[in-house]
Structure formats: structure tokens, C-alpha cells
């Protein structure tokens, strides 16, 4: 069993900088946990504290039933795969993968079985006699993973392992890592700044900002129910659009009036929150994702109450979809539309909003309403 528990974990450096603040997380056996956030948010620091490469300033780290704050890295039964592959250049692939087992004085027959088993799993059997300089970046990363697999650890730690690879290889390696997790049935903890990797790989995602946990949830819940403005803007590409909305009370109930004059009747649930929260007469932040802004004529005609005109500043085609960039007031907005769109750069297009999935945030606390 490889359950981990991090309770009230802090990391403070000698100069007083707090890299991690009150980090709490229970990780179940066989979970695939992702730490995600911008550079400097503390995600790699947490990973290194789990590995024993960084001291824990305060709090308790438990692996299984053992408190591991002061346990040496080699005794934690953890394998780590880094951004740089850290392979021994003078050794073959086979020797690199077998090295840790040889140091541990494992029987040579067992070593051979484990290396070939891991190589087969990673589709690098034909590369066992090569040295790292004769391998591509993707092949080197597979060797680094193979070196971790042969140890059969309780926990795999991966620190941005795909960031040095090109876009196509990253997609291929994501599939490899996902299959590995299924085959090995081991706990994976994976650090990335790439929210696409986070959404496609993780069973749960931990979103960090400036050393503080913002939200821990499944990928779909993070996308559909962000806890605050930061999570809403970080998860999803292109990111969610944010507009100022004035909250007004009209005869038929509470309305949200956007910067472009679009007047939205709040649904019953949001109306109650806005009323009880004392938001009438003030403003909130209205969030809507690019895919919920339509320019298709049939949709616009059916949603005249949310229709508006906008001047297209930039038109980007990605083949299967088109991104349209325009301004609402001083706010930059992105719409993700069908590639059959009639919109053209430099011209004015009519859009309409799909209000099934819009979000509201407190403008001061940035917490989701």
C-alpha cells in the first residue's frame, strides 16, 4: 500500500521566504495526483519534500504507516523521474536501468528479468545496447522511467518529465505514462505547469499559487466548478473570459448587466446567492469559457437576449476550430467557434452567449459564488 498523508506542511527557507504554506493532502493508494500551477508556485518543492530532497520546516509527512520527515530518501521506497533525464552517458541503456538494482546487490538473473520487462513495457527493447547519446529525447525519457520502474517502488514522483520534449512527443509520452499507471497499479505524483497534461493524466489535481493550495479536485470538477478566479483562469485553454457585471434588481428578479449592455436574468440558484450575499447594486465578475460564445446564425437567432456585436481583431485557425479575439469595453475576449464560421478579421460579427455554464466571482475575494 502506498497511501501518503501531508498534514500542515510548510517550507521556509533561511532568508524567510515561504515556498509552501499549510499544505494538506491525503493521497490514496494507486492514485494519479497532479500538482499544477505557474512557475514558482511551490509544486516541485512539495515533490522534493516527499522525496526527502528538501527538509520539511513544519508539518508531518506519512507514507503508509511511517512518519517520514526524517527518513533518508533511499529508505522511502520512492522513485523519481526528473525533467533532465540524468542518465549515465558512459553506460548503455541496459546498464543505466540495472544500476540501482546492482548497487542493491540484487541477483543478476532477477535484474535481467526486471530490465527486459520494463523495456518491453516502454517499447525500448531494441535500444538496450545503445548509449544515451545515440537516443532521441523521447527515448531518453523512457529510459529514465524504466530505471524507476525496475525498482518497483511504492510511489513514482515525476517532476515535469515531458517539458524538454516537442509537442508531438509530449502527446505520445502522455499516453505512455497513462498506460504505465494502469499496468503498474502504483501511486503516481506528477508535477507540471502544463494544464493540458494535468487534465489528461490526473485522477485528482492540486492547483497551487504562491505556495498555497487553491483547489483539490477531479479534472472535470476543476473545469466545471472552479473554486476561485485563479483556478478558473488557469484551468482551460484558451482561458475563461472575465467581464464586469452589475447586479441589479428588476421587477422580474435579479439581473446581471455586462459591460457590453447584455442583460442576463439570473437563474433561481444564483439569484438567491446574489440576494443573500448583499450583491444588489454592486458588481461581480462574470466568467464564461470561449466555447460558450457562439457566432453560428441559428444559435444567435435562438438566443437574442444574449446577442451582441463585436469587431474581430484577430482570427486564428487551428483546423478543427477557430479562435476569434475581440474586445468588450477594455476587456479582451476569446471565442472558440466552428471552423465553418463566416467571421473575418477586421469585420464585425454578432455573437450570443450560452448561459448554461457561466460563472460568478466576488470581485474582492475572487471566490466563486
Tab-separated table of C-alpha atoms in Angstrom:
chain	number	residue	atom	x	y	z
A	1	UNK	CA	0.000	0.000	0.000
A	2	UNK	CA	1.299	3.480	-0.863
A	3	UNK	CA	-1.001	5.902	0.919
A	4	UNK	CA	0.528	9.295	1.614
A	5	UNK	CA	-0.572	11.981	4.001
A	6	UNK	CA	0.751	15.528	4.109
A	7	UNK	CA	-0.512	17.443	7.130
A	8	UNK	CA	0.088	21.173	7.602
A	9	UNK	CA	3.303	21.085	5.584
A	10	UNK	CA	5.390	24.273	5.479
A	11	UNK	CA	8.655	25.054	3.731
A	12	UNK	CA	10.500	28.195	4.825
A	13	UNK	CA	13.999	28.985	3.579
A	14	UNK	CA	16.713	30.628	5.730
A	15	UNK	CA	16.046	34.027	4.122
A	16	UNK	CA	12.444	33.856	5.396
A	17	UNK	CA	10.799	33.024	2.046
A	18	UNK	CA	7.785	30.726	2.496
A	19	UNK	CA	7.695	28.427	-0.537
A	20	UNK	CA	4.872	26.204	0.773
A	21	UNK	CA	2.205	27.256	3.276
A	22	UNK	CA	-0.066	24.884	5.208
A	23	UNK	CA	-0.204	22.160	2.536
A	24	UNK	CA	-2.712	19.371	3.344
A	25	UNK	CA	-3.376	16.341	1.151
A	26	UNK	CA	-4.321	12.698	1.606
A	27	UNK	CA	-3.294	10.521	-1.349
A	28	UNK	CA	-4.931	7.109	-1.733
A	29	UNK	CA	-3.121	4.011	-2.916
A	30	UNK	CA	-2.831	3.847	-6.746
A	31	UNK	CA	-3.979	7.436	-7.276
A	32	UNK	CA	-2.513	9.626	-10.005
A	33	UNK	CA	-2.109	13.023	-8.358
A	34	UNK	CA	-1.066	16.095	-10.321
A	35	UNK	CA	0.499	19.231	-8.822
A	36	UNK	CA	-0.115	22.116	-11.204
A	37	UNK	CA	0.467	25.842	-11.131
A	38	UNK	CA	2.653	28.595	-12.570
A	39	UNK	CA	6.428	28.678	-12.137
A	40	UNK	CA	7.432	29.342	-8.534
A	41	UNK	CA	4.124	28.188	-7.018
A	42	UNK	CA	5.787	25.512	-4.818
A	43	UNK	CA	4.759	22.353	-6.688
A	44	UNK	CA	8.305	20.996	-7.204
A	45	UNK	CA	9.199	21.928	-3.620
A	46	UNK	CA	6.371	19.728	-2.295
A	47	UNK	CA	7.523	16.883	-4.551
A	48	UNK	CA	11.100	17.224	-3.309
A	49	UNK	CA	9.910	17.182	0.314
A	50	UNK	CA	8.051	13.922	-0.367
A	51	UNK	CA	11.233	12.507	-1.926
A	52	UNK	CA	13.368	13.678	1.004
A	53	UNK	CA	15.449	16.024	-1.142
A	54	UNK	CA	14.155	19.049	0.797
A	55	UNK	CA	13.697	19.289	4.566
A	56	UNK	CA	10.189	19.912	5.884
A	57	UNK	CA	10.111	23.071	8.003
A	58	UNK	CA	6.886	22.140	9.770
A	59	UNK	CA	4.144	19.543	9.435
A	60	UNK	CA	4.004	15.769	9.038
A	61	UNK	CA	4.641	13.544	6.012
A	62	UNK	CA	3.362	9.988	6.362
A	63	UNK	CA	3.969	7.239	3.787
A	64	UNK	CA	1.957	4.134	4.596
A	65	UNK	CA	2.068	3.980	8.385
A	66	UNK	CA	5.503	5.592	8.730
A	67	UNK	CA	6.213	9.237	9.527
A	68	UNK	CA	8.929	10.090	7.010
A	69	UNK	CA	10.019	13.629	7.911
A	70	UNK	CA	13.482	12.431	8.913
A	71	UNK	CA	13.695	9.224	6.851
A	72	UNK	CA	16.554	9.178	4.320
A	73	UNK	CA	15.487	9.387	0.638
A	74	UNK	CA	16.903	5.915	-0.103
A	75	UNK	CA	14.711	4.394	2.617
A	76	UNK	CA	11.391	5.899	1.446
A	77	UNK	CA	10.805	3.354	-1.376
A	78	UNK	CA	10.210	6.162	-3.850
A	79	UNK	CA	11.460	6.544	-7.446
A	80	UNK	CA	11.794	9.940	-9.089
A	81	UNK	CA	11.892	10.944	-12.752
A	82	UNK	CA	13.280	14.413	-13.395
A	83	UNK	CA	12.922	16.992	-16.161
A	84	UNK	CA	16.542	16.288	-17.141
A	85	UNK	CA	16.988	12.576	-17.683
A	86	UNK	CA	20.157	12.228	-15.527
A	87	UNK	CA	21.388	9.148	-17.396
A	88	UNK	CA	24.983	7.946	-17.090
A	89	UNK	CA	26.494	8.771	-20.515
A	90	UNK	CA	29.174	6.036	-20.372
A	91	UNK	CA	26.614	3.283	-19.660
A	92	UNK	CA	24.277	1.513	-22.073
A	93	UNK	CA	20.518	1.709	-21.668
A	94	UNK	CA	20.597	-1.728	-20.029
A	95	UNK	CA	23.307	-0.659	-17.572
A	96	UNK	CA	21.504	2.580	-16.731
A	97	UNK	CA	18.296	0.711	-15.951
A	98	UNK	CA	20.078	-2.011	-13.967
A	99	UNK	CA	22.377	0.283	-11.965
A	100	UNK	CA	20.227	0.805	-8.845
A	101	UNK	CA	19.500	-2.929	-8.601
A	102	UNK	CA	23.202	-3.800	-8.912
A	103	UNK	CA	24.025	-1.367	-6.113
A	104	UNK	CA	21.352	-3.088	-4.022
A	105	UNK	CA	23.079	-6.441	-4.792
A	106	UNK	CA	20.001	-7.951	-6.448
A	107	UNK	CA	20.624	-11.299	-8.175
A	108	UNK	CA	21.750	-10.805	-11.802
A	109	UNK	CA	19.025	-13.092	-13.150
A	110	UNK	CA	16.310	-11.038	-11.423
A	111	UNK	CA	17.924	-7.824	-12.686
A	112	UNK	CA	17.846	-9.135	-16.237
A	113	UNK	CA	14.177	-10.109	-15.929
A	114	UNK	CA	13.191	-6.726	-14.486
A	115	UNK	CA	15.126	-4.709	-17.074
A	116	UNK	CA	13.669	-6.643	-20.014
A	117	UNK	CA	10.171	-6.481	-18.536
A	118	UNK	CA	10.400	-2.692	-18.110
A	119	UNK	CA	11.975	-2.265	-21.562
A	120	UNK	CA	9.130	-4.221	-23.144
A	121	UNK	CA	6.573	-2.112	-21.283
A	122	UNK	CA	8.208	1.069	-22.601
A	123	UNK	CA	8.935	-0.276	-26.102
A	124	UNK	CA	12.707	0.242	-25.807
A	125	UNK	CA	13.885	-3.403	-26.000
A	126	UNK	CA	15.807	-2.687	-29.218
A	127	UNK	CA	17.698	0.153	-27.518
A	128	UNK	CA	19.215	-1.759	-24.589
A	129	UNK	CA	22.711	-1.856	-26.129
A	130	UNK	CA	22.797	1.825	-27.062
A	131	UNK	CA	24.275	4.676	-25.052
A	132	UNK	CA	22.242	7.813	-24.207
A	133	UNK	CA	23.954	9.992	-26.849
A	134	UNK	CA	22.502	7.693	-29.547
A	135	UNK	CA	18.915	8.219	-28.304
A	136	UNK	CA	16.264	10.844	-29.010
A	137	UNK	CA	14.779	12.938	-26.205
A	138	UNK	CA	11.677	10.753	-26.008
A	139	UNK	CA	13.763	7.579	-25.879
A	140	UNK	CA	15.950	9.001	-23.096
A	141	UNK	CA	12.866	9.880	-21.088
A	142	UNK	CA	11.611	6.297	-21.467
A	143	UNK	CA	14.950	5.009	-20.204
A	144	UNK	CA	14.700	7.305	-17.186
A	145	UNK	CA	11.227	5.906	-16.492
A	146	UNK	CA	12.472	2.360	-16.999
A	147	UNK	CA	15.205	2.951	-14.435
A	148	UNK	CA	12.491	3.921	-11.951
A	149	UNK	CA	10.158	1.039	-12.878
A	150	UNK	CA	12.703	-1.750	-12.266
A	151	UNK	CA	12.941	-0.715	-8.619
A	152	UNK	CA	9.209	-1.462	-8.178
A	153	UNK	CA	8.744	1.485	-5.791
A	154	UNK	CA	5.661	2.291	-3.725
A	155	UNK	CA	5.447	5.766	-5.227
A	156	UNK	CA	6.536	7.342	-8.535
A	157	UNK	CA	7.426	11.042	-8.407
A	158	UNK	CA	7.665	12.850	-11.745
A	159	UNK	CA	8.936	16.429	-11.939
A	160	UNK	CA	7.923	17.940	-15.307
A	161	UNK	CA	9.260	14.898	-17.192
A	162	UNK	CA	7.937	15.987	-20.592
A	163	UNK	CA	8.870	19.665	-20.635
A	164	UNK	CA	12.019	19.081	-22.745
A	165	UNK	CA	10.134	17.218	-25.480
A	166	UNK	CA	8.487	18.638	-28.591
A	167	UNK	CA	4.685	18.885	-28.817
A	168	UNK	CA	4.147	15.609	-30.729
A	169	UNK	CA	6.409	13.625	-28.385
A	170	UNK	CA	4.667	15.093	-25.333
A	171	UNK	CA	1.344	13.728	-26.577
A	172	UNK	CA	2.887	10.277	-27.195
A	173	UNK	CA	4.587	10.232	-23.791
A	174	UNK	CA	1.358	11.252	-22.028
A	175	UNK	CA	-0.215	8.077	-23.425
A	176	UNK	CA	2.820	6.018	-22.302
A	177	UNK	CA	2.629	7.416	-18.757
A	178	UNK	CA	-1.125	6.855	-18.531
A	179	UNK	CA	-0.723	3.213	-19.639
A	180	UNK	CA	2.158	2.768	-17.179
A	181	UNK	CA	-0.031	3.878	-14.309
A	182	UNK	CA	-2.704	1.376	-15.301
A	183	UNK	CA	-0.210	-1.504	-15.691
A	184	UNK	CA	1.833	-0.863	-12.565
A	185	UNK	CA	-1.048	-0.061	-10.223
A	186	UNK	CA	1.243	2.249	-8.244
A	187	UNK	CA	0.745	5.701	-6.762
A	188	UNK	CA	1.925	8.447	-9.131
A	189	UNK	CA	2.604	12.064	-8.126
A	190	UNK	CA	3.297	14.276	-11.135
A	191	UNK	CA	4.365	17.931	-11.293
A	192	UNK	CA	3.625	20.082	-14.327
A	193	UNK	CA	2.904	23.686	-15.297
A	194	UNK	CA	1.015	22.395	-18.364
A	195	UNK	CA	-2.692	22.243	-17.551
A	196	UNK	CA	-3.331	20.002	-20.597
A	197	UNK	CA	-1.078	17.334	-19.039
A	198	UNK	CA	-2.865	17.835	-15.733
A	199	UNK	CA	-6.344	17.443	-17.235
A	200	UNK	CA	-5.489	14.348	-19.304
A	201	UNK	CA	-3.413	12.391	-16.762
A	202	UNK	CA	-4.645	13.052	-13.236
A	203	UNK	CA	-7.325	11.342	-11.188
A	204	UNK	CA	-7.113	14.413	-8.944
A	205	UNK	CA	-5.367	17.733	-9.445
A	206	UNK	CA	-3.870	20.027	-6.810
A	207	UNK	CA	-3.808	23.643	-8.033
A	208	UNK	CA	-1.159	25.775	-6.304
A	209	UNK	CA	-0.492	29.509	-6.277
A	210	UNK	CA	2.347	31.127	-4.316
A	211	UNK	CA	2.720	28.061	-2.101
A	212	UNK	CA	-0.976	27.899	-1.177
A	213	UNK	CA	-3.429	25.205	-2.325
A	214	UNK	CA	-6.262	26.813	-4.296
A	215	UNK	CA	-8.337	23.689	-5.026
A	216	UNK	CA	-8.017	19.897	-4.976
A	217	UNK	CA	-10.490	18.129	-7.239
A	218	UNK	CA	-11.060	15.907	-10.263
A	219	UNK	CA	-10.135	17.413	-13.659
A	220	UNK	CA	-13.785	17.784	-14.670
A	221	UNK	CA	-14.827	19.459	-11.415
A	222	UNK	CA	-11.920	21.900	-11.659
A	223	UNK	CA	-13.096	22.818	-15.136
A	224	UNK	CA	-16.819	22.998	-14.358
A	225	UNK	CA	-16.724	24.247	-10.754
A	226	UNK	CA	-13.575	26.326	-10.143
A	227	UNK	CA	-13.300	27.480	-6.527
A	228	UNK	CA	-11.945	30.911	-7.385
A	229	UNK	CA	-10.870	33.266	-10.145
A	230	UNK	CA	-7.307	31.907	-10.288
A	231	UNK	CA	-8.398	28.292	-10.852
A	232	UNK	CA	-10.988	29.395	-13.405
A	233	UNK	CA	-8.355	31.291	-15.372
A	234	UNK	CA	-5.616	28.685	-15.055
A	235	UNK	CA	-7.579	25.550	-15.988
A	236	UNK	CA	-8.731	25.598	-19.597
A	237	UNK	CA	-7.117	26.728	-22.838
A	238	UNK	CA	-7.867	29.345	-24.042
A	239	UNK	CA	-8.608	30.587	-20.553
A	240	UNK	CA	-12.019	31.666	-19.291
A	241	UNK	CA	-13.181	35.178	-20.211
A	242	UNK	CA	-13.887	37.561	-17.325
A	243	UNK	CA	-16.231	40.557	-17.572
A	244	UNK	CA	-17.553	43.062	-15.065
A	245	UNK	CA	-21.264	42.574	-14.329
A	246	UNK	CA	-23.501	44.979	-12.416
A	247	UNK	CA	-26.099	43.274	-10.231
A	248	UNK	CA	-29.481	44.986	-10.453
A	249	UNK	CA	-32.922	44.166	-9.067
A	250	UNK	CA	-35.721	44.460	-11.629
A	251	UNK	CA	-39.430	43.642	-11.455
A	252	UNK	CA	-38.942	40.029	-12.535
A	253	UNK	CA	-35.899	39.373	-10.323
A	254	UNK	CA	-32.132	39.815	-10.256
A	255	UNK	CA	-30.287	40.696	-13.474
A	256	UNK	CA	-26.613	40.821	-14.452
A	257	UNK	CA	-25.754	43.694	-16.793
A	258	UNK	CA	-22.464	43.129	-18.636
A	259	UNK	CA	-20.031	45.740	-19.960
A	260	UNK	CA	-21.487	45.450	-23.466
A	261	UNK	CA	-25.050	46.021	-22.250
A	262	UNK	CA	-26.133	42.370	-22.399
A	263	UNK	CA	-28.763	41.908	-19.686
A	264	UNK	CA	-28.912	38.421	-18.169
A	265	UNK	CA	-31.731	37.216	-15.925
A	266	UNK	CA	-30.064	35.263	-13.100
A	267	UNK	CA	-31.300	31.708	-12.565
A	268	UNK	CA	-33.006	30.868	-9.241
A	269	UNK	CA	-29.869	29.458	-7.560
A	270	UNK	CA	-27.633	32.392	-8.449
A	271	UNK	CA	-30.416	34.880	-7.702
A	272	UNK	CA	-30.652	33.549	-4.151
A	273	UNK	CA	-26.858	33.787	-3.659
A	274	UNK	CA	-26.747	37.338	-5.006
A	275	UNK	CA	-29.688	38.418	-2.835
A	276	UNK	CA	-28.489	36.814	0.405
A	277	UNK	CA	-24.882	37.862	-0.238
A	278	UNK	CA	-25.831	41.539	-0.458
A	279	UNK	CA	-24.657	41.979	-4.058
A	280	UNK	CA	-27.652	44.022	-5.285
A	281	UNK	CA	-26.420	47.388	-6.525
A	282	UNK	CA	-22.795	46.273	-6.653
A	283	UNK	CA	-20.727	44.430	-9.258
A	284	UNK	CA	-19.330	40.905	-9.628
A	285	UNK	CA	-17.002	39.183	-12.087
A	286	UNK	CA	-18.836	37.231	-14.794
A	287	UNK	CA	-16.893	34.312	-16.270
A	288	UNK	CA	-17.650	32.450	-19.480
A	289	UNK	CA	-15.486	29.992	-21.415
A	290	UNK	CA	-14.569	30.606	-25.079
A	291	UNK	CA	-16.576	27.585	-26.243
A	292	UNK	CA	-19.758	29.101	-24.754
A	293	UNK	CA	-19.610	32.135	-27.049
A	294	UNK	CA	-21.267	31.340	-30.412
A	295	UNK	CA	-21.420	33.114	-33.747
A	296	UNK	CA	-23.499	30.465	-35.539
A	297	UNK	CA	-26.562	32.191	-37.031
A	298	UNK	CA	-29.089	29.628	-35.781
A	299	UNK	CA	-27.760	29.900	-32.206
A	300	UNK	CA	-27.716	33.714	-32.273
A	301	UNK	CA	-31.327	33.814	-33.535
A	302	UNK	CA	-32.419	31.469	-30.746
A	303	UNK	CA	-30.590	33.489	-28.064
A	304	UNK	CA	-31.347	37.097	-28.954
A	305	UNK	CA	-31.417	38.033	-25.274
A	306	UNK	CA	-27.627	37.491	-25.041
A	307	UNK	CA	-26.687	38.668	-28.568
A	308	UNK	CA	-24.111	41.415	-29.152
A	309	UNK	CA	-21.864	42.726	-31.925
A	310	UNK	CA	-18.060	42.764	-31.752
A	311	UNK	CA	-15.205	43.805	-34.035
A	312	UNK	CA	-12.840	40.869	-34.741
A	313	UNK	CA	-9.257	41.947	-34.008
A	314	UNK	CA	-7.544	38.591	-34.590
A	315	UNK	CA	-8.654	35.400	-36.374
A	316	UNK	CA	-6.715	32.181	-35.605
A	317	UNK	CA	-7.473	28.910	-37.332
A	318	UNK	CA	-6.416	25.617	-35.739
A	319	UNK	CA	-8.029	23.349	-38.321
A	320	UNK	CA	-10.727	21.762	-36.167
A	321	UNK	CA	-11.659	25.080	-34.541
A	322	UNK	CA	-11.187	28.828	-34.866
A	323	UNK	CA	-10.286	31.343	-32.153
A	324	UNK	CA	-11.761	34.826	-32.537
A	325	UNK	CA	-10.311	37.660	-30.448
A	326	UNK	CA	-12.208	40.882	-29.785
A	327	UNK	CA	-12.807	43.486	-27.083
A	328	UNK	CA	-15.807	44.121	-24.862
A	329	UNK	CA	-15.094	47.566	-23.473
A	330	UNK	CA	-11.478	47.397	-22.343
A	331	UNK	CA	-11.620	43.622	-21.782
A	332	UNK	CA	-10.043	41.198	-24.247
A	333	UNK	CA	-12.341	38.268	-25.063
A	334	UNK	CA	-11.771	34.973	-26.887
A	335	UNK	CA	-14.434	32.883	-28.638
A	336	UNK	CA	-13.784	29.311	-29.771
A	337	UNK	CA	-16.039	28.730	-32.783
A	338	UNK	CA	-16.690	26.237	-35.567
A	339	UNK	CA	-14.191	26.309	-38.500
A	340	UNK	CA	-17.135	26.941	-40.860
A	341	UNK	CA	-17.567	30.409	-39.295
A	342	UNK	CA	-18.251	33.360	-41.594
A	343	UNK	CA	-16.362	35.731	-39.276
A	344	UNK	CA	-13.440	37.624	-40.768
A	345	UNK	CA	-10.621	39.577	-39.202
A	346	UNK	CA	-11.308	43.320	-39.253
A	347	UNK	CA	-15.080	42.864	-39.596
A	348	UNK	CA	-17.966	42.965	-37.115
A	349	UNK	CA	-19.692	39.723	-36.100
A	350	UNK	CA	-22.759	39.005	-33.988
A	351	UNK	CA	-22.245	36.642	-31.049
A	352	UNK	CA	-24.520	35.135	-28.421
A	353	UNK	CA	-23.748	33.582	-25.036
A	354	UNK	CA	-24.693	30.094	-23.886
A	355	UNK	CA	-25.655	30.683	-20.252
A	356	UNK	CA	-25.726	27.030	-19.163
A	357	UNK	CA	-22.176	27.209	-17.809
A	358	UNK	CA	-21.378	30.776	-16.793
A	359	UNK	CA	-19.590	31.570	-13.519
A	360	UNK	CA	-19.717	34.407	-10.989
A	361	UNK	CA	-16.943	35.553	-8.655
A	362	UNK	CA	-16.683	38.062	-5.829
A	363	UNK	CA	-14.608	40.951	-7.241
A	364	UNK	CA	-12.782	41.485	-3.918
A	365	UNK	CA	-12.137	37.964	-2.608
A	366	UNK	CA	-12.188	36.337	-6.095
A	367	UNK	CA	-14.078	33.381	-4.574
A	368	UNK	CA	-16.705	31.674	-6.746
A	369	UNK	CA	-20.289	32.460	-5.797
